[in-house]
Coordinates of C-alpha atoms in Angstrom, one line a residue:
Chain A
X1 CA 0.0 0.0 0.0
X2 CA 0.7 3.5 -1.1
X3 CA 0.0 7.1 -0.7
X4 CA 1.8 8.5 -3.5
X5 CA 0.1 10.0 -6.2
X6 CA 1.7 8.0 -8.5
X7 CA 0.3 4.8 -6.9
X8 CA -2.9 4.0 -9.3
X9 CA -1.7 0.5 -9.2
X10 CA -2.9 -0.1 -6.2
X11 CA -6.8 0.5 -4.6
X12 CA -8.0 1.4 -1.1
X13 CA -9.7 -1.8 -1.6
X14 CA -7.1 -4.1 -1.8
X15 CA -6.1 -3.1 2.0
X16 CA -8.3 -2.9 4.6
X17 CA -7.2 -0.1 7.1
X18 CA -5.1 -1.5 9.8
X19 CA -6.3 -0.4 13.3
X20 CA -2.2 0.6 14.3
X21 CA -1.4 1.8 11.8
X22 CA -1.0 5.0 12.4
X23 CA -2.6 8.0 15.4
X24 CA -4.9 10.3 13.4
X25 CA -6.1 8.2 10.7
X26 CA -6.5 4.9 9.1
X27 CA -3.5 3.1 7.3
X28 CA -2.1 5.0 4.3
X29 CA -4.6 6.3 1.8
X30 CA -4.2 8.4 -1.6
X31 CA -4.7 12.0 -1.3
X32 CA -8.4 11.5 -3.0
X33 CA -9.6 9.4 -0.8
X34 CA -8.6 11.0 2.9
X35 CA -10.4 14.4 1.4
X36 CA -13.4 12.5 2.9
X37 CA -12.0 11.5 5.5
X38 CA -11.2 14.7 7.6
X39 CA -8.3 15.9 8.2
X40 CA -5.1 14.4 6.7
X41 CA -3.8 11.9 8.5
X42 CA 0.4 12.6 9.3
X43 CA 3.4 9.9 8.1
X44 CA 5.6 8.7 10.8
X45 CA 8.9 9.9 9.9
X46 CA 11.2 9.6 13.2
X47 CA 10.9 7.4 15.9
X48 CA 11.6 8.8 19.3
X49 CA 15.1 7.5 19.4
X50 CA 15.8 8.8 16.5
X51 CA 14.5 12.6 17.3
X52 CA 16.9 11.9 20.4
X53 CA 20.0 11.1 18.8
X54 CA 19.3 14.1 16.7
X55 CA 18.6 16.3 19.3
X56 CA 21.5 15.7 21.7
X57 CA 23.9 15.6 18.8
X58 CA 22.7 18.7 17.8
X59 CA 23.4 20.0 21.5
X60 CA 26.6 18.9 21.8
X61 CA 28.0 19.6 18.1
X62 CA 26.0 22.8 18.7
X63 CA 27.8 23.2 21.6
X64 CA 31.5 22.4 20.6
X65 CA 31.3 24.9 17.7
X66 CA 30.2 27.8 19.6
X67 CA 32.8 27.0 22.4
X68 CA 35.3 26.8 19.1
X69 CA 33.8 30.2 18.1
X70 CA 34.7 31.7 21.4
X71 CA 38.2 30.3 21.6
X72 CA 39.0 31.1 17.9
X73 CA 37.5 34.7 16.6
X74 CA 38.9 37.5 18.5
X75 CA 35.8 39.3 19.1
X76 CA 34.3 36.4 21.0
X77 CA 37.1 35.5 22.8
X78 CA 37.7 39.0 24.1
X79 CA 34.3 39.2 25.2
X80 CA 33.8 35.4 26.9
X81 CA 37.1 34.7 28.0
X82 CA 37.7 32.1 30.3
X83 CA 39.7 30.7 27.9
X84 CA 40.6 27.1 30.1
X85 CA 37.1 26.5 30.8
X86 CA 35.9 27.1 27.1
X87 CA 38.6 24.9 26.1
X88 CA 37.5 22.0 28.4
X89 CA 34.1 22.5 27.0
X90 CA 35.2 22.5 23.6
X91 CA 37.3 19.2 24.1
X92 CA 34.4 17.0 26.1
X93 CA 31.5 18.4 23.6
X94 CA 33.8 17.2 20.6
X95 CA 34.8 13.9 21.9
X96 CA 31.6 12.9 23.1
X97 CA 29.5 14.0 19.6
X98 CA 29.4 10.7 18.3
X99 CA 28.3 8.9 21.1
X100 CA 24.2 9.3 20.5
X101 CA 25.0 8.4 17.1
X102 CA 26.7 5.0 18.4
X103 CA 24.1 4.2 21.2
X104 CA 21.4 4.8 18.8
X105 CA 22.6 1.8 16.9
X106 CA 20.5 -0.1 18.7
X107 CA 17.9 1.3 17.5
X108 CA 16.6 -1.0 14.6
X109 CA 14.6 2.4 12.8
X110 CA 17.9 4.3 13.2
X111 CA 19.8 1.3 11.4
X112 CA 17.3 1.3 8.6
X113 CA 17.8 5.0 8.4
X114 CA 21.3 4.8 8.0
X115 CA 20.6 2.0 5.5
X116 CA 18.8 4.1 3.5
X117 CA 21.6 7.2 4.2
X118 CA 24.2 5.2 2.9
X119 CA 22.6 3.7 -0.2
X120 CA 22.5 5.7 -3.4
X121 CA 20.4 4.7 -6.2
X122 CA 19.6 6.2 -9.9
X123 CA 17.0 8.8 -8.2
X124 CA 19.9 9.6 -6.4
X125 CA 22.1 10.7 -9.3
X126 CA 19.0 12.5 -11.0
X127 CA 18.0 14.6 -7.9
X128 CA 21.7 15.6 -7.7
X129 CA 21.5 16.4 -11.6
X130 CA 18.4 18.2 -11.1
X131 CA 19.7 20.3 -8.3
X132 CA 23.2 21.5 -10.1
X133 CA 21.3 22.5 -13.1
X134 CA 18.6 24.0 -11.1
X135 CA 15.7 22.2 -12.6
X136 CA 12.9 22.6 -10.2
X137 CA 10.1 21.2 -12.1
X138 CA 8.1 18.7 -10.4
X139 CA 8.8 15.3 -10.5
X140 CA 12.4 16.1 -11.8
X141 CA 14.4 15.7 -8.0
X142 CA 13.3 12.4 -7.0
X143 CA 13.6 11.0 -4.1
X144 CA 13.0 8.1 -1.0
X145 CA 12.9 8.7 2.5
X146 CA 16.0 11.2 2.4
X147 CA 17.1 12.9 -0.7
X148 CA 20.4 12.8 -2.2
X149 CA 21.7 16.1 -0.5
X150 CA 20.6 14.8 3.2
X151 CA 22.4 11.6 2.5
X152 CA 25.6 13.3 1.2
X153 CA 25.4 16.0 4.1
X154 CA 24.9 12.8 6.8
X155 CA 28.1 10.9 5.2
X156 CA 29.7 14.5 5.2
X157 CA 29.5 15.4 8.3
X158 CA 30.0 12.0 9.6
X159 CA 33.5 11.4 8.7
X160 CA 33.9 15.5 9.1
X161 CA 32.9 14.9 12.6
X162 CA 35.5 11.8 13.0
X163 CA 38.7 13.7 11.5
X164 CA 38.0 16.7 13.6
X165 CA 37.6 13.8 16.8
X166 CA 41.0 12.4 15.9
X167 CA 42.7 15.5 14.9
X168 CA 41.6 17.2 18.1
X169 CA 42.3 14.2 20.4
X170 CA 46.0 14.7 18.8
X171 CA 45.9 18.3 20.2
X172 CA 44.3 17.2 23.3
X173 CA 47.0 14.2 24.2
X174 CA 50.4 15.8 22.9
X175 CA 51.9 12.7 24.0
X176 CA 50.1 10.6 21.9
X177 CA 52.0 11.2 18.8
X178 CA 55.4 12.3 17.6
X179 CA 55.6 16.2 17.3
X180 CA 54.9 16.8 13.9
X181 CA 52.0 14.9 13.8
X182 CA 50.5 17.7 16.2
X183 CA 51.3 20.6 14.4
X184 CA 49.6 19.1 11.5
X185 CA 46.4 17.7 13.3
X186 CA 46.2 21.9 14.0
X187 CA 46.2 22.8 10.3
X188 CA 43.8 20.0 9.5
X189 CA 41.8 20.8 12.4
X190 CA 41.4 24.2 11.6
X191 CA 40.6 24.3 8.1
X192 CA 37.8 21.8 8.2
X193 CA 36.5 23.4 11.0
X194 CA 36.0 26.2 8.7
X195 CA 34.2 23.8 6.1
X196 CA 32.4 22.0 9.0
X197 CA 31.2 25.1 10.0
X198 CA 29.7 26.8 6.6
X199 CA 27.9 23.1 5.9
X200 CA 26.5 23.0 9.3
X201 CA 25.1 26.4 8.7
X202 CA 23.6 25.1 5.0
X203 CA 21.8 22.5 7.1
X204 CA 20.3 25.0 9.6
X205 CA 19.3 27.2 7.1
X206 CA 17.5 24.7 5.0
X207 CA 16.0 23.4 7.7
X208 CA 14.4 27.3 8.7
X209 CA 13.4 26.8 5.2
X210 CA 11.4 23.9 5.9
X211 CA 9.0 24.1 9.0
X212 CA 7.4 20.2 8.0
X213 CA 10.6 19.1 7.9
X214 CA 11.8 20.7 11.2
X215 CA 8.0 19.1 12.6
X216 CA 9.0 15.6 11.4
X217 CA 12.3 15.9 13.8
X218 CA 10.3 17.5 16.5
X219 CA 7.2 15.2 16.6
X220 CA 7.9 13.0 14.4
X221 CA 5.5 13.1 11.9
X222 CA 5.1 15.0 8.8
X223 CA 2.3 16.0 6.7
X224 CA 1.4 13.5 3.4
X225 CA 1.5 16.1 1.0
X226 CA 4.8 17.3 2.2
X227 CA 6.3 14.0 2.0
X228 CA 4.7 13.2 -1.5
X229 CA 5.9 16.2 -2.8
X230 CA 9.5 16.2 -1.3
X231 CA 10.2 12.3 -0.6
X232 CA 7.8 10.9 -3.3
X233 CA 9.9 7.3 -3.2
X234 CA 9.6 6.8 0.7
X235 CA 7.3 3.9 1.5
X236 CA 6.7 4.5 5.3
X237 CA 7.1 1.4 7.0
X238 CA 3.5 0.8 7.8
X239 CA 3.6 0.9 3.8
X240 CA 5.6 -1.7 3.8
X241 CA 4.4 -4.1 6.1
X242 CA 1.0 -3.6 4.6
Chain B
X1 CA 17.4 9.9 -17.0
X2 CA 18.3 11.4 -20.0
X3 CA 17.5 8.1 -22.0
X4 CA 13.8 8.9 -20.8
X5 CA 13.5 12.3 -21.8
X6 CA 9.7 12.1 -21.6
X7 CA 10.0 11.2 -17.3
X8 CA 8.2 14.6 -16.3
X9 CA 5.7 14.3 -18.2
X10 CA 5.0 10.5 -17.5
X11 CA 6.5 9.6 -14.1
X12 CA 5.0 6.1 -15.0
X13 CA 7.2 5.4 -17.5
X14 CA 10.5 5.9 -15.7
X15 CA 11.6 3.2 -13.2
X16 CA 13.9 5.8 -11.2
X17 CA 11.4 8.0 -10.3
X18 CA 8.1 5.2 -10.3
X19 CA 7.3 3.2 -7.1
X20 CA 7.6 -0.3 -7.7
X21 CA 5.0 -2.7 -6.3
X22 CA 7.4 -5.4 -5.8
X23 CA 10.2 -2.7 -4.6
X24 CA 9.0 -0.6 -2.9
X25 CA 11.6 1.6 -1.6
X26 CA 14.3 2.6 -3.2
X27 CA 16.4 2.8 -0.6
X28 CA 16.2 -0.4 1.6
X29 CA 15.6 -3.1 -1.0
X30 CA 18.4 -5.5 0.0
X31 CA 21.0 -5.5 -2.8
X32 CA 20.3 -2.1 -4.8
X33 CA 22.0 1.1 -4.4
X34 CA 25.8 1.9 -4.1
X35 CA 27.3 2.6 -0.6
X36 CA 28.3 5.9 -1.5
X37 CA 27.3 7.2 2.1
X38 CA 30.3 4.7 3.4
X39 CA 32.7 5.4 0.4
X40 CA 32.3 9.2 1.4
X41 CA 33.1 8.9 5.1
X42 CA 36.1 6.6 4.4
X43 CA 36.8 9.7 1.7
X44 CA 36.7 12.5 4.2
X45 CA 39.0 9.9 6.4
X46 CA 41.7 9.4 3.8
X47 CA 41.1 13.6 2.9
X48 CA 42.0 13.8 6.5
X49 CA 44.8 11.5 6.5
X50 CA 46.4 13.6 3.5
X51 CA 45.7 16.6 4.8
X52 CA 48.0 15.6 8.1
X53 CA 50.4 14.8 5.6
X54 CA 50.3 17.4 3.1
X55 CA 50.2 19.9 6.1
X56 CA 54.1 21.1 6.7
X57 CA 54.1 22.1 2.7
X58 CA 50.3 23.5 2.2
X59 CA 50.6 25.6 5.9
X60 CA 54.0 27.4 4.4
X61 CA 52.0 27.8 0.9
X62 CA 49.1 28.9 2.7
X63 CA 50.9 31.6 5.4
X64 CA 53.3 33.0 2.3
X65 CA 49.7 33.7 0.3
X66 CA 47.5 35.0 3.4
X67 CA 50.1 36.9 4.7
X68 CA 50.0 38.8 1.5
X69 CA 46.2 39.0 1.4
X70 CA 45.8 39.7 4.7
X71 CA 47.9 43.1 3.7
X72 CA 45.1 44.2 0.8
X73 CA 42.4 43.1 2.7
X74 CA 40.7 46.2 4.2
X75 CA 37.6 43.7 5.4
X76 CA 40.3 42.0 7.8
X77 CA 38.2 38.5 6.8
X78 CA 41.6 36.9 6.3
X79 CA 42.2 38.1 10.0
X80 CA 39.4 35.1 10.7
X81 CA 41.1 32.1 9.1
X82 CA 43.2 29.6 10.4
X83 CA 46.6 30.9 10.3
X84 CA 45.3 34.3 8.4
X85 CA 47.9 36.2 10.3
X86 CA 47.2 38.6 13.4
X87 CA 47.0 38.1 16.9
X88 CA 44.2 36.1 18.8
X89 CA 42.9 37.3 21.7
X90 CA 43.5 34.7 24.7
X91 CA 42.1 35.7 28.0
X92 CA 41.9 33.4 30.8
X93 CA 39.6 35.4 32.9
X94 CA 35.6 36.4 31.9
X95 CA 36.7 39.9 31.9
X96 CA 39.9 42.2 32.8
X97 CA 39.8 45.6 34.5
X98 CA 41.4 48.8 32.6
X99 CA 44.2 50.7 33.8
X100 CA 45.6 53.7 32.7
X101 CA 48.6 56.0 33.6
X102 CA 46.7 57.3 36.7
X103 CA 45.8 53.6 38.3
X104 CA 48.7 51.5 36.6
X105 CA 51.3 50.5 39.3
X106 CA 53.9 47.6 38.8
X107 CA 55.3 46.1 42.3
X108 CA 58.8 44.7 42.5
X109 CA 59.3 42.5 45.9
X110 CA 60.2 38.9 47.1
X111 CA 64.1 38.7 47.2
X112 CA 65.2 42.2 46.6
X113 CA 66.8 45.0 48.6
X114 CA 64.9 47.9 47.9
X115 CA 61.0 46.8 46.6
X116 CA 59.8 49.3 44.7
X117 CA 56.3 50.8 42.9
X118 CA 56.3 52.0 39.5
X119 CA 53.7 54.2 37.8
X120 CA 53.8 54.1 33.8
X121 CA 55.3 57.6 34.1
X122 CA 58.1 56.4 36.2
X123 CA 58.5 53.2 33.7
X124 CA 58.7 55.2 30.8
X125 CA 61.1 57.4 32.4
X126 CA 63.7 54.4 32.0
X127 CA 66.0 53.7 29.3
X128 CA 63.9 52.2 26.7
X129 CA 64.7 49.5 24.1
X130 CA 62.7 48.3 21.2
X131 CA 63.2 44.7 19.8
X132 CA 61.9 43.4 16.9
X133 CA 60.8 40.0 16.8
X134 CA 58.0 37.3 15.0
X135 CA 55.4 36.6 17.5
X136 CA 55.0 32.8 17.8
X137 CA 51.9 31.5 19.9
X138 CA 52.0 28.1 21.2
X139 CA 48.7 27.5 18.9
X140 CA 50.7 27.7 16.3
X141 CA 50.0 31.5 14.9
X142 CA 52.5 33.8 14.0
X143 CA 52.7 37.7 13.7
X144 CA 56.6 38.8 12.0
X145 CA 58.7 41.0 12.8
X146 CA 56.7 42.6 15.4
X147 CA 58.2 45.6 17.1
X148 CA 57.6 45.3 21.6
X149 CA 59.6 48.4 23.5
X150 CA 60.1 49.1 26.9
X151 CA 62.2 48.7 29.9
X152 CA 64.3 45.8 29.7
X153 CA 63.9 43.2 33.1
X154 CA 67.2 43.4 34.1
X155 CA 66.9 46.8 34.6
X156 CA 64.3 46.8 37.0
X157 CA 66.2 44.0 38.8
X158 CA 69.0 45.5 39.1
X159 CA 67.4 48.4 40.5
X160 CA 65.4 46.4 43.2
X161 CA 68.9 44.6 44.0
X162 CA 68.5 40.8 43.5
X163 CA 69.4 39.1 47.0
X164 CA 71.7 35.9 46.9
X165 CA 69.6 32.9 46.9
X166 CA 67.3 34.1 43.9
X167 CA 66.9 31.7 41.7
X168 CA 64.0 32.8 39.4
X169 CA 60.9 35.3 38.7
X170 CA 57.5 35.5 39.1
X171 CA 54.9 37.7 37.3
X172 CA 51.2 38.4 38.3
X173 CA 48.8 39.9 36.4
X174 CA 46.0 42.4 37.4
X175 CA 43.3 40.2 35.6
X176 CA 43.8 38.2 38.5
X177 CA 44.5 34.7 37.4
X178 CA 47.4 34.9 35.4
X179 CA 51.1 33.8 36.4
X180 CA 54.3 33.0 34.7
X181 CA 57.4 32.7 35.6
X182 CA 61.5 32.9 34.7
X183 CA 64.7 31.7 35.6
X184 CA 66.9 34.9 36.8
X185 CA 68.9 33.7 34.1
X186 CA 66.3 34.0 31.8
X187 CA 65.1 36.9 33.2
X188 CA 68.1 39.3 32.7
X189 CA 68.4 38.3 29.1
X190 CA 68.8 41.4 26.4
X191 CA 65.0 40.1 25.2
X192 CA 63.3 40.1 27.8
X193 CA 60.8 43.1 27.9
X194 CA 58.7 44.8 30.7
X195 CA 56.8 45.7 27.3
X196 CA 55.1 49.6 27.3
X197 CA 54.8 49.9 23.5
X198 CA 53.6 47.4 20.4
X199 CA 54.3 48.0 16.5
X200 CA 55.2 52.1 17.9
X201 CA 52.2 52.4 19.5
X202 CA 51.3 52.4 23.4
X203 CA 50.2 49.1 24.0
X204 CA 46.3 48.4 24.2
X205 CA 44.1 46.6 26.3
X206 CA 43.4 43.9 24.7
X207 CA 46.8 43.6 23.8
X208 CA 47.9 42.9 27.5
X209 CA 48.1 47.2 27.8
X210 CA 49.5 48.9 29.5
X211 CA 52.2 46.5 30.6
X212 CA 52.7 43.5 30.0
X213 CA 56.2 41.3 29.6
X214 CA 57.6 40.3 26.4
X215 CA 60.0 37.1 26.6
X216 CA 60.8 37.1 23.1
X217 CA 62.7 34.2 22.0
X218 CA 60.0 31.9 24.0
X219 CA 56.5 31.0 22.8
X220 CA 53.9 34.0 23.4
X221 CA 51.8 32.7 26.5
X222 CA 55.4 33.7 28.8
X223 CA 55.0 37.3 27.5
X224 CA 52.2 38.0 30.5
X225 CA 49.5 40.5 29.6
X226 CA 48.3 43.2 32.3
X227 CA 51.5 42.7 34.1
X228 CA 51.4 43.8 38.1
X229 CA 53.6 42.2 39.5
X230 CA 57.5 41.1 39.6
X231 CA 58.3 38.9 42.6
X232 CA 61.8 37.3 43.2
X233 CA 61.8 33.7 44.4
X234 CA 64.0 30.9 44.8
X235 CA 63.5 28.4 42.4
X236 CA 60.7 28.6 39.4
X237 CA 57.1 28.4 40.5
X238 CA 54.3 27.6 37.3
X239 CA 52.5 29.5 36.1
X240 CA 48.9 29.2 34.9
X241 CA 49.8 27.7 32.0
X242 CA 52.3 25.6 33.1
X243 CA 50.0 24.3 35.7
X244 CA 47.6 23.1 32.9
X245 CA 50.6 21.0 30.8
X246 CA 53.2 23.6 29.0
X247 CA 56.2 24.2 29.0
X248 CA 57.9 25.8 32.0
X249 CA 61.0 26.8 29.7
X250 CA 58.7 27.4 26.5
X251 CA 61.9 28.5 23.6
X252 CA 60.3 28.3 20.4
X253 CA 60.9 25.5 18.3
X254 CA 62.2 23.6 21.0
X255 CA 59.2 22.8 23.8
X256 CA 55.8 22.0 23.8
X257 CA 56.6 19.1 21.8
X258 CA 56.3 21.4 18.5
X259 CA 59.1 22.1 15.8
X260 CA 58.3 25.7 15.1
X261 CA 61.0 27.6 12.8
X262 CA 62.9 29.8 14.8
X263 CA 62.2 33.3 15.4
X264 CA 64.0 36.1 14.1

C-alpha cells in the first residue's frame, strides 16, 4: 500500500485499514480518498530514538562549535574569555559527539535510516543532476525517504565529525603522537573546522526553510503532502508491512 | 534519466522516479543502491589523513599567500582564518579591569633590597629599548617581525637589588589569574621586555596594555598581559599555563613538543 500520487496500481480496496497503523487516521490512503475522510492523516517519519540522537547531537556539536567560536574569533574571545574552561568545554562536547549516534545503533529504525543514508540509487544521481542545473520542475528531483543532499550532508559530516575527533584528540593528548603529527592535526583541524562550519550552517538554514521538515524531527511526523511532494519514493514502514 | 527524456511528463514510464510494487523503496531493498554514504566517510577519512600529511608544505603555501592578502584586505576577513595572520585574543579570565597611567602600578618584591612601585610615568622614564621580533603563539599562529619596547627586566632588577639565593621570577597579572614565571637567568636576558609599547604604538588593552612582559625568543603565552607584578623567588614556581601542561621553559621551536621555525 501506497500514498503516493503516482500509486494507481494499487486500490484502497485491496487493503483494509489496519487499526495501528497510524494515530490520526486509518492506514495509508491516496490523497483522493482521505479528502473524505477529515483531516489528513500525518506519516511517521522519526521514531523517538531517532529525534533523540538528533537532538542531543545537535546539543553537543552545537555546543562544541560555539565554544570553538569563542576560543578562535577575536571578538568572542575577548568578550567570553575564560579561555581554560571554554577549552575543556570544547574538548568534552567534541569527543563525546558521536556517542548518541553509536548508542542509537540499537535502534533497529535508526539502522534502517542509515541503511537508506548510505545507499544511493539512480534517483539519487538524477536529484543531484536536477539540483546543479537548477531544474525545479516537479517530478524532476526524485527522491526516498532522504534525498540525495541529506544523505551526502549525513556521510559529510560524519567522517567530518570523525577527523576533527581524531585531529583534536591529537591536540588534546600531545603525547600521543610524535611532534609533527600535532602541528599538522592543527592545520587539518582548523581548516575543516571552517568547512564543518559553513555546511552546518547550510543544514540550519535549509532546515528554517522547511517548517514540515523541522516538525517531522520534533514530533515525528510530517504532513502527506509534504512527504509526496519532497520524498515521493519513501514507503513509510507501515507501507511496507501492509 | 536522459535516456527517458519524456520522465516529467510520465513519471510512470521511468523506473527511477516510479514506485515499484514489488520494490517498494528505493532505498532499503536489499541488494540495490551503491554505498556511497560509506565510500564518502572513508573519503573525508583518507582527505583527513592527507591533509596531516600534506600539512608542513600547504601551511607554508598557505601563510606565504594570506600573509599577503591579509595586507590588501581592508575587510580583515583573512584576520578570521586559520593561520590568516594577526594576533588572537586569549584571556583566561571572563573579563579584565582597565588601567591607565593614573591607576597603573607595577610592584617589585620577594628577594630584593629595595621593593619598589612603578607608575607608567616612572616606567617610561627608563631607558627604553625596542626589539623586533616574530610573535609565535603556542597555537601555532605567527605575527613577524613585530616591534615590543620598553624597559628591559634586568633593569628593573638590578634596581630592586637581587638578593643571593634568587633563583627565578615571578609575574602576576592584574586580571587576577594569570602567572608565569623565569629563571633569573632568563630573566636578565637582552629580550626580555617589561613591554610599554607594540608596533610604535602604546600598548592596548586587549593587547595585554598597558604592561605586560615580552619574553621574546620563547613561545607567546610567557610574555604575560596586564603585568602587576614582579616577585623574586628561589626556584621557578608555574604559572597558569604551566599548571595546565606547557612548558615551564617554553623556547620556540624547542618545547611543547612542536618544531616551530625559529624566530627572528
Amino acid at each position: 500500500m501506497t500514498w503516493t500520487p503516482g500509486s494507481a496500481s494499487r486500490t484502497d480496496a485491496m487493503m483494509p485499514p489496519r487499526p495501528d497503523a497510524h494515530p490520526g487516521g486509518p492506514a495509508p490512503v491516496r490523497p483522493a480518498a482521505h479528502a473524505r475522510t477529515g483531516p489528513r492523516p500525518r506519516v511517521a517519519r522519526f521514531t523517538p530514538a531517532e529525534r533523540w540522537i538528533h537532538r542531543t547531537t545537535a546539543v553537543l556539536l552545537g555546543t562544541c562549535v560555539v565554544s570553538a567560536a569563542c576560543l578562535y574569533l577575536p571578538q568572542l574571545a575577548e568578550l567570553v574569555g575564560r579561555r581554560a574552561l571554554v577549552v575543556t568545554v570544547h574538548e568534552w562536547t567534541g569527543i563525546l559527539t558521536p556517542v548518541p549516534t553509536l548508542l542509537g545503533l540499537v535502534s533497529r529504525a535508526f539502522r534502517a535510516d542509515l541503511t537508506r543514508l548510505n545507499r544511493f540509487g539512480p534517483h539519487d544521481r538524477r536529484w543531484l543532476r536536477a539540483v546543479l542545473r537548477r531544474d525545479t520542475r516537479e517530478g524532476a528531483r526524485p527522491a526516498g525517504k532522504f534525498n540525495a543532499g541529506q544523505k551526502l550532508y549525513a556521510a559529510y559530516i560524519s567522517g567530518a565529525v570523525l577527523v576533527m575527533a581524531g585531529t583534536g584528540l591529537l591536540m588534546w593528548f600531545t603525547d600521543l603522537a610524535p611532534l609533527v603529527w600535532r602541528i599538522s592535526a592543527t592545520f587539518v583541524h582548523d581548516w575543516l573546522a571552517l568547512a564543518v562550519g559553513i555546511v552546518l550552517l547550510g543544514h540550519i538554514g535549509m532546515a528554517l526553510g522547511d517548517p514540515e521538515a523541522r516538525r517531522g524531527l520534533r514530533t515525528g511526523t510530517v504532513d502527506r503532502r509534504w512527504a509526496a511532494r519532497e520524498h515521493p519514493l519513501w514507503r513509510t514502514d507501515e507501507d511496507r508491512d501492509g | 534519466m536522459d535516456r527517458n527524456p519524456g520522465a516529467a511528463e510520465h513519471p510512470a514510464a521511468d523506473p527511477d522516479t516510479t514506485p515499484d510494487p514489488d520494490n517498494p523503496d528505493p532505498d532499503t531493498a536489499a541488494g540495490r543502491g551503491t554505498p556511497v554514504g560509506r565510500r564518502v566517510i572513508l573519503g573525508m577519512l583518507a582527505l583527513g589523513a592527507g591533509g596531516m600529511a600534506a600539512a608542513p608544505w600547504l601551511q607554508r603555501r598557505l601563510e606565504k599567500f594570506l600573509a599577503v592578502a591579509a595586507e590588501n584586505d581592508p575587510t580583515g576577513v583573512t584576520g578570521l582564518l586559520p593561520n590568516g595572520g594577526g594576533f588572537r585574543y586569549y584571556s583566561v579570565t571572563s573579563s579584565v579591569p582597565h588601567k591607565n597611567a593614573e591607576n597603573y602600578r607595577l610592584t617589585v618584591g620577594g628577594l630584593v633590597d629595595k621593593p619598589a612601585g612603578y607608575r607608567l610615568a616612572d616606567l617610561r622614564a627608563l631607558p627604553q629599548h625596542r626589539i623586533i621580533h616574530d610573535v609565535q603563539c603556542v597555537t601555532g599562529w605567527r605575527v613577524p617581525q613585530t616591534s615590543f619596547e620598553g624597559v628591559r627586566l634586568a633593569t628593573l632588577l638590578d634596581a630592586a637589588g637581587v638578593r643571593p639565593g634568587a633563583g627565578a621570577v615571578r609575574f602576576t597579572c592584574f586580571d587576577g589569574a594569570y602567572s608565569e614565571s623565569l629563571t633569573l637567568e632568563q630573566a636578565r636576558r637582552d629580550d626580555v621586555l617589561v613591554a610599554l609599547r607594540m608596533r610604535d604604538e602604546p600598548l592596548g588593552h586587549s593587547h595585554g596594555g598597558p604592561v605586560r612582559l615580552y619574553v621574546a625568543p620563547m613561545y607567546f603565552y610567557k610574555s604575560a598581559k596586564w603585568l602587576s607584578g614582579i616577585e623574586v623567588t628561589h626556584e621557578v614556581q608555574p604559572g597558569y599555563w604551566e599548571d595546565r601542561g606547557y612548558d615551564v621553559d617554553a623556547w620556540v621551536g624547542k618545547s611543547n613538543g612542536r618544531d616551530d621555525a625559529a624566530t627572528t
